[in-house]
């Protein structure tokens, strides 16, 4: 009796989990696919590997997926990965709506390799209803470089004007927001942007004099050796701007 009760409890629990997964608003990732980008974010934390559902808010979204998994055929086992990712553009996701896509699942290595080259899919909702282009569309993002482990899908989409990344706002255009504690805050990008060196192009003048042994009074009352000073000036003037900036920062901090 206890065993039957446990079975019933597990079935009930599984049903609850399944219902919760389907009640989400988002995109369900089909089997054999991995998530690469969600709205321009490569480490999106709203994806559950348990339910395979990417939780999304209502409205427009972009999901980038890669076909990759381990397949078997006879005694052979092999990882098959598509050269190019699939980019899915969701135009207007509605509340409690979960979209996905369907395709003919490969049964072995050869079928997986064939599909990875074609990646013909049909966008649907989880009930199997085929979506109109006005609801969602997709394309395969190819590259002249072919297969490359270092491909940056975000940069590629950005260069083509096809990237949808609403949170990826240039630092210069970011506004101040309030935290839940009422503290004004502004967030810079992870790269920190590029720093404009105010000393760029600045050169230092060597000390004048006819002898390398010439010395001059320093502001602190010490003595400056013109030979050493001129050597430093020469090194500074021949350095790149980044090195000059580090030198200036060092001098200012001491």
Short mmCIF file of C-alpha atoms in Angstrom, two decimals:
data_model
loop_
_atom_site.label_atom_id
_atom_site.label_comp_id
_atom_site.label_asym_id
_atom_site.label_seq_id
_atom_site.Cartn_x
_atom_site.Cartn_y
_atom_site.Cartn_z
CA UNK A 1 0.00 0.00 0.00
CA UNK A 2 2.80 2.37 0.90
CA UNK A 3 4.45 1.68 -2.44
CA UNK A 4 1.26 2.57 -4.31
CA UNK A 5 0.89 5.76 -2.31
CA UNK A 6 4.44 6.77 -3.18
CA UNK A 7 3.78 6.09 -6.86
CA UNK A 8 0.61 8.17 -6.79
CA UNK A 9 2.45 11.01 -5.03
CA UNK A 10 5.24 10.95 -7.60
CA UNK A 11 2.76 10.98 -10.48
CA UNK A 12 0.89 13.89 -8.89
CA UNK A 13 4.14 15.77 -8.32
CA UNK A 14 5.23 15.18 -11.92
CA UNK A 15 1.86 16.43 -13.16
CA UNK A 16 2.20 19.59 -11.08
CA UNK A 17 5.69 20.24 -12.42
CA UNK A 18 4.52 19.61 -15.98
CA UNK A 19 1.58 21.96 -15.55
CA UNK A 20 3.82 24.66 -14.08
CA UNK A 21 6.26 24.32 -16.96
CA UNK A 22 3.50 24.67 -19.53
CA UNK A 23 2.01 27.60 -17.62
CA UNK A 24 5.19 29.62 -18.07
CA UNK A 25 5.55 32.41 -20.59
CA UNK A 26 8.49 31.80 -22.85
CA UNK A 27 10.14 29.47 -25.31
CA UNK A 28 10.59 25.71 -24.94
CA UNK A 29 13.93 24.52 -26.30
CA UNK A 30 13.54 21.32 -28.37
CA UNK A 31 15.74 18.33 -27.58
CA UNK A 32 19.24 18.23 -29.09
CA UNK A 33 19.48 22.05 -28.95
CA UNK A 34 21.48 24.28 -26.64
CA UNK A 35 20.86 27.93 -25.73
CA UNK A 36 23.49 30.43 -26.92
CA UNK A 37 21.80 33.85 -26.64
CA UNK A 38 18.55 35.21 -25.24
CA UNK A 39 17.90 38.84 -26.14
CA UNK A 40 21.64 39.35 -26.55
CA UNK A 41 22.51 37.72 -23.20
CA UNK A 42 24.83 34.72 -23.35
CA UNK A 43 24.38 33.62 -19.72
CA UNK A 44 20.61 34.07 -19.41
CA UNK A 45 19.51 32.84 -15.99
CA UNK A 46 15.84 32.39 -16.88
CA UNK A 47 16.41 29.04 -18.59
CA UNK A 48 15.44 25.85 -16.79
CA UNK A 49 17.22 22.74 -18.06
CA UNK A 50 14.62 20.68 -16.19
CA UNK A 51 11.64 21.98 -18.13
CA UNK A 52 13.76 23.24 -21.09
CA UNK A 53 11.71 26.45 -20.96
CA UNK A 54 13.28 29.90 -21.32
CA UNK A 55 11.17 32.19 -19.17
CA UNK A 56 10.39 35.42 -21.00
CA UNK A 57 8.19 38.43 -20.51
CA UNK A 58 5.49 39.50 -22.89
CA UNK A 59 6.54 41.18 -26.13
CA UNK A 60 9.44 40.88 -28.55
CA UNK A 61 12.35 38.47 -28.03
CA UNK A 62 15.25 36.80 -29.82
CA UNK A 63 16.59 33.34 -29.07
CA UNK A 64 19.76 31.83 -30.57
CA UNK A 65 20.15 28.04 -30.41
CA UNK A 66 22.76 25.53 -31.57
CA UNK A 67 22.05 21.94 -32.56
CA UNK A 68 24.43 19.78 -30.50
CA UNK A 69 24.13 16.38 -28.87
CA UNK A 70 25.55 12.87 -28.67
CA UNK A 71 24.13 10.37 -31.14
CA UNK A 72 24.59 6.63 -31.58
CA UNK A 73 24.52 4.39 -34.60
CA UNK A 74 25.35 0.71 -34.26
CA UNK A 75 28.43 0.66 -32.01
CA UNK A 76 29.53 4.18 -32.92
CA UNK A 77 28.89 7.16 -30.64
CA UNK A 78 29.59 10.68 -31.79
CA UNK A 79 28.88 14.31 -30.89
CA UNK A 80 27.15 16.08 -33.77
CA UNK A 81 27.04 19.87 -33.82
CA UNK A 82 25.68 22.25 -36.41
CA UNK A 83 28.13 24.67 -38.00
CA UNK A 84 25.61 27.50 -37.76
CA UNK A 85 23.07 28.53 -35.10
CA UNK A 86 19.35 29.08 -35.53
CA UNK A 87 18.11 32.60 -34.74
CA UNK A 88 14.46 32.82 -33.71
CA UNK A 89 12.69 36.17 -33.63
CA UNK A 90 9.52 36.27 -31.53
CA UNK A 91 7.48 39.31 -32.47
CA UNK A 92 4.90 39.52 -29.68
CA UNK A 93 4.88 36.84 -27.00
CA UNK A 94 1.64 36.78 -25.03
CA UNK A 95 1.09 36.02 -21.37
CA UNK A 96 1.09 32.27 -20.56
CA UNK A 97 2.13 31.53 -24.14
CA UNK A 98 4.99 29.10 -24.73
CA UNK A 99 6.48 28.83 -28.21
CA UNK A 100 8.78 26.16 -29.58
CA UNK A 101 9.58 24.51 -32.89
CA UNK A 102 9.19 21.06 -34.36
CA UNK A 103 11.47 19.07 -36.62
CA UNK A 104 12.04 15.50 -37.63
CA UNK A 105 14.10 14.06 -34.82
CA UNK A 106 17.20 12.23 -36.06
CA UNK A 107 17.46 8.57 -35.09
CA UNK A 108 21.21 8.19 -35.59
CA UNK A 109 24.49 9.84 -36.49
CA UNK A 110 23.88 10.09 -40.23
CA UNK A 111 20.45 11.64 -39.82
CA UNK A 112 21.79 14.04 -37.20
CA UNK A 113 24.62 15.14 -39.49
CA UNK A 114 22.18 15.61 -42.37
CA UNK A 115 19.81 17.67 -40.25
CA UNK A 116 22.65 19.79 -38.84
CA UNK A 117 23.40 20.97 -42.39
CA UNK A 118 19.76 21.82 -43.19
CA UNK A 119 18.03 22.72 -39.91
CA UNK A 120 14.59 23.03 -41.43
CA UNK A 121 12.17 23.66 -38.57
CA UNK A 122 8.54 24.66 -38.05
CA UNK A 123 7.75 27.26 -35.40
CA UNK A 124 4.73 26.36 -33.29
CA UNK A 125 3.24 26.80 -29.86
CA UNK A 126 3.30 23.89 -27.41
CA UNK A 127 -0.12 22.76 -28.68
CA UNK A 128 1.33 22.26 -32.15
CA UNK A 129 -0.28 25.28 -33.77
CA UNK A 130 1.94 26.59 -36.58
CA UNK A 131 2.90 30.23 -36.09
CA UNK A 132 2.46 32.90 -38.73
CA UNK A 133 5.52 34.96 -39.79
CA UNK A 134 3.96 37.93 -38.01
CA UNK A 135 4.17 35.93 -34.76
CA UNK A 136 7.63 34.42 -35.09
CA UNK A 137 10.27 33.69 -37.72
CA UNK A 138 13.74 32.17 -37.94
CA UNK A 139 16.90 32.08 -40.00
CA UNK A 140 20.18 30.20 -39.90
CA UNK A 141 23.17 32.46 -39.20
CA UNK A 142 25.96 31.40 -41.55
CA UNK A 143 29.50 32.71 -41.70
CA UNK A 144 32.26 32.93 -44.30
CA UNK A 145 34.56 31.46 -41.66
CA UNK A 146 32.52 28.26 -41.50
CA UNK A 147 32.80 26.27 -38.31
CA UNK A 148 34.75 28.10 -35.63
CA UNK A 149 34.77 27.62 -31.88
CA UNK A 150 35.50 31.31 -31.43
CA UNK A 151 32.49 32.63 -33.34
CA UNK A 152 30.77 35.52 -31.58
CA UNK A 153 27.10 35.23 -32.53
CA UNK A 154 26.22 38.47 -30.80
CA UNK A 155 28.86 40.42 -32.71
CA UNK A 156 27.82 38.79 -35.98
CA UNK A 157 24.16 39.69 -35.48
CA UNK A 158 25.13 43.21 -34.45
CA UNK A 159 27.25 43.68 -37.59
CA UNK A 160 24.26 42.60 -39.71
CA UNK A 161 21.82 44.84 -37.87
CA UNK A 162 19.88 41.74 -36.79
CA UNK A 163 20.61 41.73 -33.06
CA UNK A 164 17.77 42.25 -30.60
CA UNK A 165 19.25 43.14 -27.23
CA UNK A 166 17.00 45.58 -25.33
CA UNK A 167 19.23 45.56 -22.24
CA UNK A 168 22.40 46.10 -24.22
CA UNK A 169 22.34 49.89 -24.14
CA UNK A 170 25.54 51.85 -24.87
CA UNK A 171 27.03 53.28 -21.68
CA UNK A 172 26.64 56.85 -22.93
CA UNK A 173 22.88 56.28 -23.29
CA UNK A 174 22.27 54.52 -19.99
CA UNK A 175 20.01 56.31 -17.55
CA UNK A 176 19.94 56.30 -13.77
CA UNK A 177 17.57 53.80 -12.17
CA UNK A 178 16.48 53.31 -8.58
CA UNK A 179 17.16 50.19 -6.54
CA UNK A 180 14.51 48.72 -4.25
CA UNK A 181 16.22 50.65 -1.44
CA UNK A 182 15.71 53.94 -3.26
CA UNK A 183 19.39 54.31 -4.22
CA UNK A 184 20.13 55.86 -7.64
CA UNK A 185 22.39 53.61 -9.70
CA UNK A 186 23.77 53.33 -13.22
CA UNK A 187 25.33 50.19 -14.68
CA UNK A 188 28.36 50.19 -16.97
CA UNK A 189 29.02 47.45 -19.51
CA UNK A 190 31.19 44.46 -18.61
CA UNK A 191 34.02 45.63 -20.82
CA UNK A 192 34.09 48.99 -19.12
CA UNK A 193 34.13 50.73 -22.46
CA UNK A 194 37.15 52.46 -23.90
CA UNK A 195 39.04 55.06 -21.90
CA UNK A 196 39.97 58.26 -23.62
CA UNK A 197 43.47 59.23 -22.55
CA UNK A 198 43.59 62.97 -21.81
CA UNK A 199 47.36 62.83 -22.26
CA UNK A 200 47.15 61.26 -25.70
CA UNK A 201 49.71 62.85 -27.98
CA UNK A 202 51.35 64.68 -25.06
CA UNK A 203 55.16 64.79 -25.15
CA UNK A 204 57.70 65.93 -22.60
CA UNK A 205 60.53 68.31 -23.32
CA UNK A 206 64.11 67.32 -22.44
CA UNK A 207 66.27 69.57 -20.31
CA UNK A 208 68.43 71.95 -22.29
CA UNK A 209 72.18 71.95 -21.73
CA UNK A 210 75.44 71.12 -23.41
CA UNK A 211 76.70 68.59 -20.91
CA UNK A 212 75.26 65.31 -19.73
CA UNK A 213 76.52 66.06 -16.23
CA UNK A 214 74.35 69.18 -15.94
CA UNK A 215 71.97 69.22 -12.99
CA UNK A 216 69.02 71.39 -12.13
CA UNK A 217 67.21 72.25 -8.89
CA UNK A 218 64.03 70.30 -8.27
CA UNK A 219 60.84 71.68 -6.74
CA UNK A 220 61.42 69.69 -3.56
CA UNK A 221 64.86 71.12 -3.12
CA UNK A 222 66.67 68.12 -4.58
CA UNK A 223 68.84 67.81 -7.63
CA UNK A 224 67.78 66.49 -11.06
CA UNK A 225 70.36 64.69 -13.15
CA UNK A 226 69.75 65.84 -16.71
CA UNK A 227 71.07 62.61 -18.24
CA UNK A 228 68.68 60.40 -16.28
CA UNK A 229 65.85 62.85 -16.80
CA UNK A 230 66.37 63.00 -20.57
CA UNK A 231 66.51 59.22 -20.75
CA UNK A 232 63.16 59.04 -18.98
CA UNK A 233 61.73 61.71 -21.29
CA UNK A 234 62.94 59.80 -24.32
CA UNK A 235 61.39 56.56 -23.05
CA UNK A 236 58.11 58.38 -22.31
CA UNK A 237 57.91 60.06 -25.71
CA UNK A 238 58.56 56.76 -27.50
CA UNK A 239 55.99 54.83 -25.50
CA UNK A 240 52.45 54.06 -26.67
CA UNK A 241 49.52 56.00 -25.23
CA UNK A 242 48.49 53.21 -22.86
CA UNK A 243 51.97 53.10 -21.32
CA UNK A 244 52.05 56.91 -21.06
CA UNK A 245 48.73 56.81 -19.21
CA UNK A 246 50.03 54.22 -16.74
CA UNK A 247 53.13 56.34 -16.16
CA UNK A 248 51.06 59.48 -15.52
CA UNK A 249 48.80 57.57 -13.12
CA UNK A 250 51.85 56.25 -11.29
CA UNK A 251 53.37 59.72 -10.95
CA UNK A 252 50.09 61.25 -9.79
CA UNK A 253 49.64 58.58 -7.13
CA UNK A 254 53.10 59.05 -5.62
#
